[in-house]
Amino acid sequence: TRARIEINPVRYSVETGLEGTVGYIRLTQFSANAAAEMKDAIEALEDRNVTGYVLDLRSNPGGLLFSSIDIAQMWIEEGTIVSTVDRNSISDEEVANNRALTDQPLVVLVDGGSASASEILSGALQDNKRAVLVGTQTFGKGLVQSVRGLADGSGVAVTIAKYLTPSGRDINKLGIAPDYVVELTDEQRDLLAEDRDKVGTLDDPQYAKAIEVLADTIRGQRQSASAAGVDRY
């Protein structure tokens, strides 16, 4: 039977961390419903009082630009998210709108399969010092394309501009370098491919490093708050 198939791009869970519970969110693509599902995930995890987050963008090829901007605004309170520059150097800038859903520490997982909208989000989080990136170099797709219709009903994709991260980085063909590089061996990659349930667990070396980095960040924030005479829970 023909039917509309709803793809759910967001999966989340509460995991045990080194400094309390961790909200793990895996985003597989920036589809039309990705932002709504991300909002639901963050709100549900905030209700569980998680002490930090791991956002998994590995093997996420991208998708809709507006979806990546909407999701970035859920994590970033203020600052630039992305700008676009065309052949005439006209820049269109998207900024955060003071509607972040959480200020808890965040670590983002990326790899060579993280492209386009994934790079816009991870670049915005990294440049605004909102998150630490763990994994390997991202794909490097920073072009804006428009599909132009032709007389015979077909179409052609034309590159009309390029994306720049908040700090002005042109990521096309370069990608984004993570703050902590964690390469997987062929054996580790094969094990995770054979048993997908191990992805996002301590059997996943990149995730394990993310948990370690997240714990260090949480401890650092607690020490700073303690020194300032402020309790943070």
PDB file of N, CA, C and O in Angstrom, residues 19 215-233:
ATOM      1  N   GLU A  19      30.362  12.760  35.045  1.00  0.00           N
ATOM      2  CA  GLU A  19      29.976  13.838  35.962  1.00  0.00           C
ATOM      3  C   GLU A  19      28.461  14.005  35.969  1.00  0.00           C
ATOM      4  O   GLU A  19      27.941  15.099  35.908  1.00  0.00           O
ATOM      5  N   ALA A 215      33.032  15.626  30.492  1.00  0.00           N
ATOM      6  CA  ALA A 215      33.280  15.589  31.936  1.00  0.00           C
ATOM      7  C   ALA A 215      34.285  16.663  32.342  1.00  0.00           C
ATOM      8  O   ALA A 215      34.105  17.343  33.368  1.00  0.00           O
ATOM      9  N   ASP A 216      35.332  16.836  31.552  1.00  0.00           N
ATOM     10  CA  ASP A 216      36.334  17.870  31.841  1.00  0.00           C
ATOM     11  C   ASP A 216      35.697  19.257  31.797  1.00  0.00           C
ATOM     12  O   ASP A 216      35.991  20.122  32.632  1.00  0.00           O
ATOM     13  N   THR A 217      34.821  19.482  30.815  1.00  0.00           N
ATOM     14  CA  THR A 217      34.146  20.775  30.682  1.00  0.00           C
ATOM     15  C   THR A 217      33.235  21.041  31.871  1.00  0.00           C
ATOM     16  O   THR A 217      33.219  22.149  32.425  1.00  0.00           O
ATOM     17  N   ILE A 218      32.484  20.027  32.284  1.00  0.00           N
ATOM     18  CA  ILE A 218      31.577  20.170  33.426  1.00  0.00           C
ATOM     19  C   ILE A 218      32.362  20.473  34.695  1.00  0.00           C
ATOM     20  O   ILE A 218      32.009  21.360  35.476  1.00  0.00           O
ATOM     21  N   ARG A 219      33.462  19.739  34.909  1.00  0.00           N
ATOM     22  CA  ARG A 219      34.293  19.987  36.091  1.00  0.00           C
ATOM     23  C   ARG A 219      34.859  21.401  36.081  1.00  0.00           C
ATOM     24  O   ARG A 219      34.893  22.084  37.106  1.00  0.00           O
ATOM     25  N   GLY A 220      35.298  21.855  34.903  1.00  0.00           N
ATOM     26  CA  GLY A 220      35.844  23.197  34.784  1.00  0.00           C
ATOM     27  C   GLY A 220      34.809  24.265  35.118  1.00  0.00           C
ATOM     28  O   GLY A 220      35.116  25.246  35.805  1.00  0.00           O
ATOM     29  N   GLN A 221      33.570  24.065  34.642  1.00  0.00           N
ATOM     30  CA  GLN A 221      32.515  25.030  34.933  1.00  0.00           C
ATOM     31  C   GLN A 221      32.157  25.040  36.410  1.00  0.00           C
ATOM     32  O   GLN A 221      31.918  26.094  36.999  1.00  0.00           O
ATOM     33  N   ARG A 222      32.144  23.857  37.025  1.00  0.00           N
ATOM     34  CA  ARG A 222      31.842  23.784  38.454  1.00  0.00           C
ATOM     35  C   ARG A 222      32.918  24.473  39.283  1.00  0.00           C
ATOM     36  O   ARG A 222      32.621  25.167  40.263  1.00  0.00           O
ATOM     37  N   GLN A 223      34.167  24.288  38.905  1.00  0.00           N
ATOM     38  CA  GLN A 223      35.258  24.931  39.629  1.00  0.00           C
ATOM     39  C   GLN A 223      35.193  26.439  39.484  1.00  0.00           C
ATOM     40  O   GLN A 223      35.418  27.181  40.441  1.00  0.00           O
ATOM     41  N   SER A 224      34.858  26.914  38.279  1.00  0.00           N
ATOM     42  CA  SER A 224      34.748  28.358  38.053  1.00  0.00           C
ATOM     43  C   SER A 224      33.587  28.943  38.853  1.00  0.00           C
ATOM     44  O   SER A 224      33.699  30.021  39.444  1.00  0.00           O
ATOM     45  N   ALA A 225      32.465  28.210  38.871  1.00  0.00           N
ATOM     46  CA  ALA A 225      31.304  28.673  39.626  1.00  0.00           C
ATOM     47  C   ALA A 225      31.596  28.688  41.119  1.00  0.00           C
ATOM     48  O   ALA A 225      31.203  29.605  41.841  1.00  0.00           O
ATOM     49  N   SER A 226      32.322  27.665  41.590  1.00  0.00           N
ATOM     50  CA  SER A 226      32.670  27.589  43.003  1.00  0.00           C
ATOM     51  C   SER A 226      33.585  28.741  43.398  1.00  0.00           C
ATOM     52  O   SER A 226      33.433  29.358  44.450  1.00  0.00           O
ATOM     53  N   ALA A 227      34.532  29.055  42.532  1.00  0.00           N
ATOM     54  CA  ALA A 227      35.466  30.146  42.809  1.00  0.00           C
ATOM     55  C   ALA A 227      34.739  31.493  42.838  1.00  0.00           C
ATOM     56  O   ALA A 227      35.139  32.413  43.564  1.00  0.00           O
ATOM     57  N   ALA A 228      33.654  31.585  42.057  1.00  0.00           N
ATOM     58  CA  ALA A 228      32.896  32.820  42.015  1.00  0.00           C
ATOM     59  C   ALA A 228      31.790  32.866  43.072  1.00  0.00           C
ATOM     60  O   ALA A 228      31.043  33.824  43.179  1.00  0.00           O
ATOM     61  N   GLY A 229      31.684  31.757  43.849  1.00  0.00           N
ATOM     62  CA  GLY A 229      30.675  31.698  44.895  1.00  0.00           C
ATOM     63  C   GLY A 229      29.278  31.431  44.390  1.00  0.00           C
ATOM     64  O   GLY A 229      28.287  31.823  44.996  1.00  0.00           O
ATOM     65  N   VAL A 230      29.198  30.753  43.244  1.00  0.00           N
ATOM     66  CA  VAL A 230      27.902  30.443  42.651  1.00  0.00           C
ATOM     67  C   VAL A 230      27.740  28.944  42.571  1.00  0.00           C
ATOM     68  O   VAL A 230      28.625  28.234  42.108  1.00  0.00           O
ATOM     69  N   ASP A 231      26.592  28.428  43.026  1.00  0.00           N
ATOM     70  CA  ASP A 231      26.301  26.998  42.944  1.00  0.00           C
ATOM     71  C   ASP A 231      25.651  26.709  41.596  1.00  0.00           C
ATOM     72  O   ASP A 231      24.733  27.404  41.172  1.00  0.00           O
ATOM     73  N   ARG A 232      26.135  25.664  40.904  1.00  0.00           N
ATOM     74  CA  ARG A 232      25.544  25.261  39.631  1.00  0.00           C
ATOM     75  C   ARG A 232      25.195  23.788  39.710  1.00  0.00           C
ATOM     76  O   ARG A 232      26.033  22.970  40.090  1.00  0.00           O
ATOM     77  N   TYR A 233      23.965  23.474  39.345  1.00  0.00           N
ATOM     78  CA  TYR A 233      23.507  22.089  39.420  1.00  0.00           C
ATOM     79  C   TYR A 233      23.137  21.591  38.040  1.00  0.00           C
ATOM     80  O   TYR A 233      22.731  22.363  37.203  1.00  0.00           O
TER      81      TYR A 233
END
